[in-house]
XYZ file of C-alpha atoms in Angstrom:
388
model
C 0.000 0.000 0.000
C 1.314 3.424 -0.938
C 0.965 5.281 2.378
C 2.488 8.416 0.868
C -0.450 8.554 -1.551
C -2.922 8.589 1.330
C -0.844 11.147 3.220
C -0.708 13.422 0.174
C -4.475 13.212 -0.266
C -4.987 13.954 3.445
C -2.723 17.007 3.261
C -4.584 18.356 0.237
C -7.897 17.750 2.017
C -6.817 19.707 5.102
C -5.581 22.590 2.962
C -8.737 22.653 0.824
C -11.394 22.183 3.494
C -9.767 23.294 6.762
C -10.470 20.097 8.695
C -9.254 16.499 8.501
C -10.886 13.782 6.417
C -12.846 11.128 8.316
C -13.080 8.417 5.616
C -10.264 6.833 3.602
C -10.835 4.259 0.845
C -8.891 2.800 -2.068
C -9.488 0.795 -5.226
C -6.752 -0.777 -7.390
C -6.098 -0.863 -11.105
C -5.786 -4.194 -12.890
C -3.894 -6.068 -15.565
C -5.269 -8.960 -17.603
C -2.960 -11.981 -17.651
C -4.923 -13.799 -20.375
C -8.382 -13.650 -21.953
C -8.549 -10.799 -24.461
C -11.771 -9.697 -26.216
C -13.602 -12.573 -24.547
C -15.537 -10.480 -22.004
C -18.107 -9.009 -24.408
C -18.517 -12.468 -25.929
C -19.818 -13.777 -22.589
C -16.539 -15.538 -21.948
C -13.737 -15.993 -19.432
C -10.882 -13.713 -18.349
C -7.965 -14.054 -15.915
C -6.941 -10.601 -14.624
C -5.594 -9.504 -11.262
C -5.755 -6.308 -9.267
C -2.375 -4.576 -8.988
C -0.647 -2.439 -6.391
C -1.350 0.847 -8.180
C -4.440 2.485 -6.715
C -6.858 5.371 -6.482
C -7.200 6.735 -2.949
C -10.104 8.926 -1.818
C -10.152 10.762 1.511
C -13.458 12.414 2.396
C -15.757 13.908 4.982
C -19.573 13.856 4.748
C -21.343 17.209 4.636
C -24.525 18.238 6.396
C -25.987 19.514 3.118
C -26.380 17.912 -0.328
C -23.334 19.436 -2.029
C -20.375 17.638 -3.582
C -16.931 19.266 -3.528
C -14.386 17.069 -5.275
C -10.668 17.912 -5.529
C -8.273 16.100 -7.905
C -4.836 16.149 -6.274
C -3.226 14.849 -9.472
C -4.594 17.737 -11.567
C -3.254 20.752 -9.680
C -5.989 20.421 -7.043
C -8.716 21.199 -9.569
C -12.172 21.220 -7.980
C -15.586 20.125 -9.228
C -18.595 21.300 -7.210
C -22.297 20.582 -7.681
C -25.541 19.907 -5.825
C -27.138 16.484 -5.436
C -30.633 17.991 -5.578
C -30.167 19.268 -9.148
C -29.682 17.203 -12.326
C -26.075 15.999 -12.603
C -24.751 16.801 -16.057
C -21.853 15.352 -18.022
C -19.035 17.856 -18.532
C -17.118 18.419 -21.750
C -14.031 18.556 -19.513
C -12.338 17.577 -17.273
C -12.930 13.890 -17.849
C -11.913 12.788 -14.341
C -14.887 14.691 -12.936
C -17.312 12.738 -15.129
C -16.276 9.402 -13.615
C -17.152 10.709 -10.150
C -20.342 12.371 -11.384
C -21.371 9.202 -13.206
C -21.113 7.021 -10.106
C -22.906 9.619 -7.957
C -25.638 9.795 -10.601
C -26.011 5.995 -10.543
C -26.140 5.910 -6.747
C -28.821 8.608 -6.712
C -30.957 6.429 -9.003
C -30.667 3.625 -6.457
C -31.617 5.677 -3.383
C -34.144 3.680 -1.358
C -37.066 5.407 0.285
C -36.009 7.154 3.472
C -32.316 7.287 2.543
C -30.597 10.252 0.973
C -27.083 10.347 -0.395
C -25.217 12.930 1.697
C -23.030 15.652 0.304
C -19.302 15.037 0.514
C -16.009 16.880 0.578
C -13.440 14.599 -1.037
C -9.910 14.513 -2.426
C -8.780 11.987 -5.037
C -5.173 10.916 -5.566
C -3.864 7.996 -7.585
C -0.758 6.269 -8.871
C -2.350 4.029 -11.535
C -0.369 4.919 -14.686
C -2.631 6.964 -16.949
C -3.301 5.711 -20.465
C -1.361 2.498 -19.914
C -4.357 0.165 -20.112
C -4.282 -0.525 -16.370
C -7.832 0.705 -15.740
C -7.269 3.956 -13.887
C -10.863 4.908 -14.757
C -12.350 1.720 -13.286
C -10.174 2.204 -10.212
C -11.609 5.705 -9.730
C -15.210 4.619 -10.329
C -14.970 1.674 -7.928
C -13.290 3.880 -5.310
C -16.248 6.296 -5.411
C -18.685 3.380 -4.953
C -16.587 2.125 -2.047
C -16.594 5.572 -0.428
C -20.385 5.827 -0.246
C -20.685 2.175 0.786
C -18.790 2.958 4.001
C -21.509 5.302 5.257
C -23.430 3.740 8.167
C -26.835 5.091 7.116
C -26.414 4.204 3.421
C -26.907 0.613 2.246
C -23.514 -0.839 1.383
C -22.798 -2.384 -1.987
C -21.244 -5.819 -2.272
C -18.132 -6.049 -4.486
C -19.956 -7.323 -7.589
C -22.776 -4.813 -7.095
C -20.253 -1.975 -6.759
C -18.488 -3.160 -9.905
C -21.728 -3.150 -11.893
C -22.669 0.333 -10.635
C -19.223 1.559 -11.697
C -19.593 -0.133 -15.102
C -23.014 1.441 -15.697
C -21.597 4.847 -14.786
C -18.868 4.426 -17.421
C -21.283 3.008 -20.009
C -24.232 5.344 -19.596
C -22.848 8.588 -18.141
C -19.249 8.797 -19.336
C -20.085 7.074 -22.626
C -17.406 4.362 -22.600
C -18.999 1.045 -23.625
C -16.596 -1.111 -21.615
C -17.203 -4.642 -20.380
C -17.291 -5.594 -16.709
C -13.813 -7.129 -16.273
C -12.023 -3.965 -15.152
C -14.498 -3.036 -12.433
C -14.866 -6.607 -11.127
C -11.073 -6.931 -10.942
C -10.793 -3.723 -8.928
C -13.675 -4.531 -6.593
C -12.914 -8.225 -6.025
C -9.116 -8.442 -6.097
C -7.414 -10.960 -3.796
C -3.826 -10.513 -2.591
C -1.391 -12.735 -4.530
C -4.208 -14.198 -6.648
C -5.480 -13.800 -10.169
C -9.256 -13.861 -10.670
C -10.937 -16.324 -13.008
C -14.012 -14.288 -13.975
C -16.972 -15.683 -15.864
C -18.227 -12.522 -17.564
C -21.663 -14.061 -18.119
C -22.482 -15.531 -14.690
C -20.250 -13.023 -12.822
C -18.732 -15.882 -10.835
C -15.266 -14.966 -9.537
C -12.783 -17.682 -8.531
C -9.409 -16.638 -7.025
C -6.407 -18.492 -8.476
C -3.092 -18.353 -6.554
C -0.110 -16.866 -8.343
C 3.032 -18.888 -7.539
C 5.346 -17.472 -4.875
C 8.408 -15.895 -6.444
C 6.582 -14.829 -9.613
C 6.471 -11.123 -10.455
C 4.102 -9.363 -12.823
C 5.881 -7.077 -15.294
C 3.813 -4.541 -17.172
C 5.691 -2.924 -20.047
C 4.395 0.229 -21.705
C 5.231 0.409 -25.414
C 4.638 4.166 -25.787
C 2.728 3.383 -28.971
C -0.242 5.717 -29.186
C -3.268 3.585 -29.883
C -5.073 4.846 -32.975
C -8.473 3.841 -34.393
C -9.145 1.775 -31.277
C -12.854 2.564 -31.067
C -13.643 1.812 -34.699
C -11.492 -1.330 -34.699
C -13.111 -2.497 -31.460
C -16.588 -1.939 -32.869
C -15.696 -3.771 -36.089
C -14.375 -6.793 -34.222
C -17.350 -6.848 -31.914
C -19.654 -6.846 -34.962
C -17.635 -9.677 -36.536
C -17.961 -11.721 -33.343
C -21.712 -11.133 -33.304
C -21.887 -12.158 -36.968
C -20.087 -15.392 -36.131
C -22.385 -16.096 -33.167
C -25.426 -15.704 -35.444
C -23.857 -18.100 -37.934
C -23.531 -20.747 -35.220
C -27.019 -20.003 -33.889
C -25.886 -19.116 -30.359
C -26.287 -16.008 -28.166
C -22.503 -15.428 -27.995
C -19.231 -17.086 -28.985
C -18.944 -18.312 -25.404
C -21.359 -21.044 -26.512
C -19.097 -22.342 -29.314
C -16.312 -24.866 -28.728
C -13.354 -25.708 -30.952
C -15.015 -28.842 -32.340
C -18.112 -26.906 -33.417
C -15.918 -24.209 -34.939
C -14.127 -26.805 -37.063
C -17.319 -28.651 -37.991
C -19.617 -25.739 -38.845
C -17.298 -22.867 -39.694
C -17.076 -23.423 -43.457
C -19.950 -21.145 -44.478
C -18.711 -18.198 -42.400
C -16.914 -15.208 -43.853
C -13.160 -16.012 -43.564
C -12.356 -12.887 -41.529
C -15.242 -13.491 -39.118
C -14.098 -17.103 -38.822
C -10.621 -15.987 -37.753
C -12.122 -13.598 -35.195
C -14.286 -16.419 -33.841
C -11.316 -18.786 -33.708
C -9.447 -16.326 -31.508
C -12.331 -15.953 -29.052
C -13.144 -19.668 -28.869
C -9.506 -20.710 -28.477
C -8.841 -17.885 -26.006
C -11.641 -19.071 -23.716
C -10.037 -22.526 -23.717
C -6.644 -20.976 -22.955
C -8.063 -19.070 -19.963
C -9.305 -22.332 -18.415
C -5.935 -23.987 -19.040
C -4.066 -20.964 -17.685
C -6.040 -20.996 -14.428
C -5.111 -24.664 -14.014
C -1.441 -23.965 -14.798
C -1.265 -21.072 -12.320
C -2.918 -23.103 -9.568
C -0.350 -25.864 -10.180
C 2.549 -23.385 -10.106
C 3.459 -24.305 -13.693
C 4.944 -21.100 -15.142
C 6.355 -22.965 -18.153
C 2.844 -24.059 -19.191
C 1.582 -20.553 -18.457
C 4.264 -19.238 -20.812
C 3.098 -21.557 -23.607
C -0.494 -20.367 -23.195
C 0.469 -16.679 -23.125
C 2.537 -17.168 -26.286
C -0.400 -18.868 -28.006
C -2.694 -16.054 -26.887
C -0.378 -13.438 -28.358
C -0.076 -15.324 -31.645
C -3.879 -15.560 -31.822
C -4.252 -11.821 -31.224
C -1.638 -11.155 -33.887
C -2.811 -13.565 -36.590
C -6.541 -14.228 -36.026
C -7.782 -11.113 -34.241
C -5.179 -8.809 -35.845
C -4.856 -6.312 -32.998
C -1.114 -6.226 -32.358
C 1.387 -3.895 -34.030
C 5.052 -4.542 -34.916
C 6.443 -2.679 -31.901
C 4.241 -4.697 -29.526
C 5.356 -7.930 -31.199
C 8.951 -6.743 -30.768
C 8.425 -6.113 -27.052
C 7.018 -9.604 -26.603
C 9.979 -11.147 -28.443
C 12.526 -9.235 -26.339
C 10.986 -10.299 -23.049
C 10.498 -13.893 -24.192
C 14.148 -14.125 -25.296
C 15.206 -12.828 -21.879
C 13.095 -15.187 -19.756
C 13.027 -18.273 -21.996
C 10.663 -21.008 -20.838
C 10.652 -19.766 -17.241
C 7.591 -17.524 -17.693
C 5.229 -15.959 -20.195
C 4.557 -12.695 -22.020
C 1.790 -11.354 -24.265
C 0.080 -8.190 -25.352
C -2.627 -7.124 -22.917
C -5.587 -4.818 -23.458
C -7.619 -3.737 -26.445
C -4.754 -3.717 -28.920
C -2.983 -1.478 -31.465
C -0.413 -0.362 -28.888
C -0.508 -0.057 -25.126
C 1.183 -2.661 -22.932
C 2.508 -6.165 -22.737
C 2.259 -8.216 -19.544
C 4.751 -10.822 -18.412
C 4.663 -13.346 -15.588
C 8.329 -13.672 -14.665
C 10.390 -15.323 -11.918
C 11.629 -12.523 -9.666
C 15.223 -13.555 -10.388
C 14.735 -12.733 -14.099
C 13.044 -9.332 -13.706
C 16.315 -7.420 -13.956
C 17.449 -9.544 -16.915
C 14.261 -8.656 -18.788
C 14.498 -5.003 -17.777
C 18.072 -4.714 -19.097
C 17.120 -6.440 -22.364
C 14.279 -3.965 -22.879
C 16.535 -0.989 -22.164
C 19.084 -2.290 -24.670
C 16.859 -3.542 -27.474
C 13.597 -1.556 -27.539
C 12.791 1.929 -28.727
C 9.322 3.189 -29.617
C 8.914 4.945 -32.982
C 9.281 8.260 -31.117
C 12.565 7.068 -29.582
C 11.200 6.430 -26.090
C 12.352 3.489 -24.019
C 9.770 1.106 -22.646
C 8.413 1.939 -19.185
C 8.449 -1.075 -16.871
C 6.145 -1.521 -13.866
C 6.813 -4.487 -11.575
C 4.064 -5.498 -9.168
C 2.229 -8.294 -7.431
C -1.452 -9.156 -7.421
C -3.204 -6.965 -4.869
C -6.316 -6.932 -2.735
C -9.446 -5.268 -4.065
C -11.227 -2.089 -3.026
C -11.861 -1.285 0.611
C -11.405 1.104 3.508
C -7.981 2.245 4.653
């Protein structure tokens, strides 16, 4: 836990509001170890919460006003009343994530309960724009804050995750799946989470002792992500219709081979990625639980190849990053692109003894098109959202 983050938020709170905060909560970011573009197909994912977090310190108000300070944006403040319609702002975007959750919570107010006003300060160390879900971390942290109030019905972790997802979908306008919020709300220390995105069942899977998670930022600006995402989602839906099922989650590899002939070749490749990726997630959870990092490495390599060849969402620099890390760690661990694609990050599961070897190889052999070196974050799986 980054105590300095909490202390910084507390100092900003005292300076802004003249009295100390009485509530402290946090919610982590996440990284997905395997299971890409399976969530919106009703499938399986294997992410974990990470030790980069959003912290909120706050104090309830006697009236129905919100005063929200962003310590990471020069102490910018957003202020509004809970008794008036809450509107989406053109900018700043951070304020909309808070407003969206507050708006969702207001819709859920039971008779006889009113959401109180709040003075609050937000501070975070989740790397921005790195695909580590800083937005989900913020949204889940706001849900967690209001859930701590004794006279306000608390939200369970899954419920909080779904409120945060709806806020992003309907208020902010980001049509994300539910993996990011569930990861942040339900994280378990030193465990990955096997999440069934259809049933919302979450099963913790232990990460072997001595294994570190490396997240490597490529510094490739992701272009055309929204249109490419929408196109692939439409292709997956086309494939599901071809097989006569609600989603590709309901297709197995045997059915794909038997009944895939009449499908458009591109849609067939997209379907093959999703169907094979779901199978890899199940196998990866078994490998992790058995402490088999070599098998995990094989599955991560197959996942990356599927994203590159069948789903076509990697770029040459990302492929280069994966090759550099894989050459450095050999069969001792695994590495793959993580996230939506077309840039962003790769994730590696690496024995701690090889972290520095991989870091030196990246410093020597990788440069982004703009000349930047890769940025490396090393972390362990962390606990989910809660009070501090």
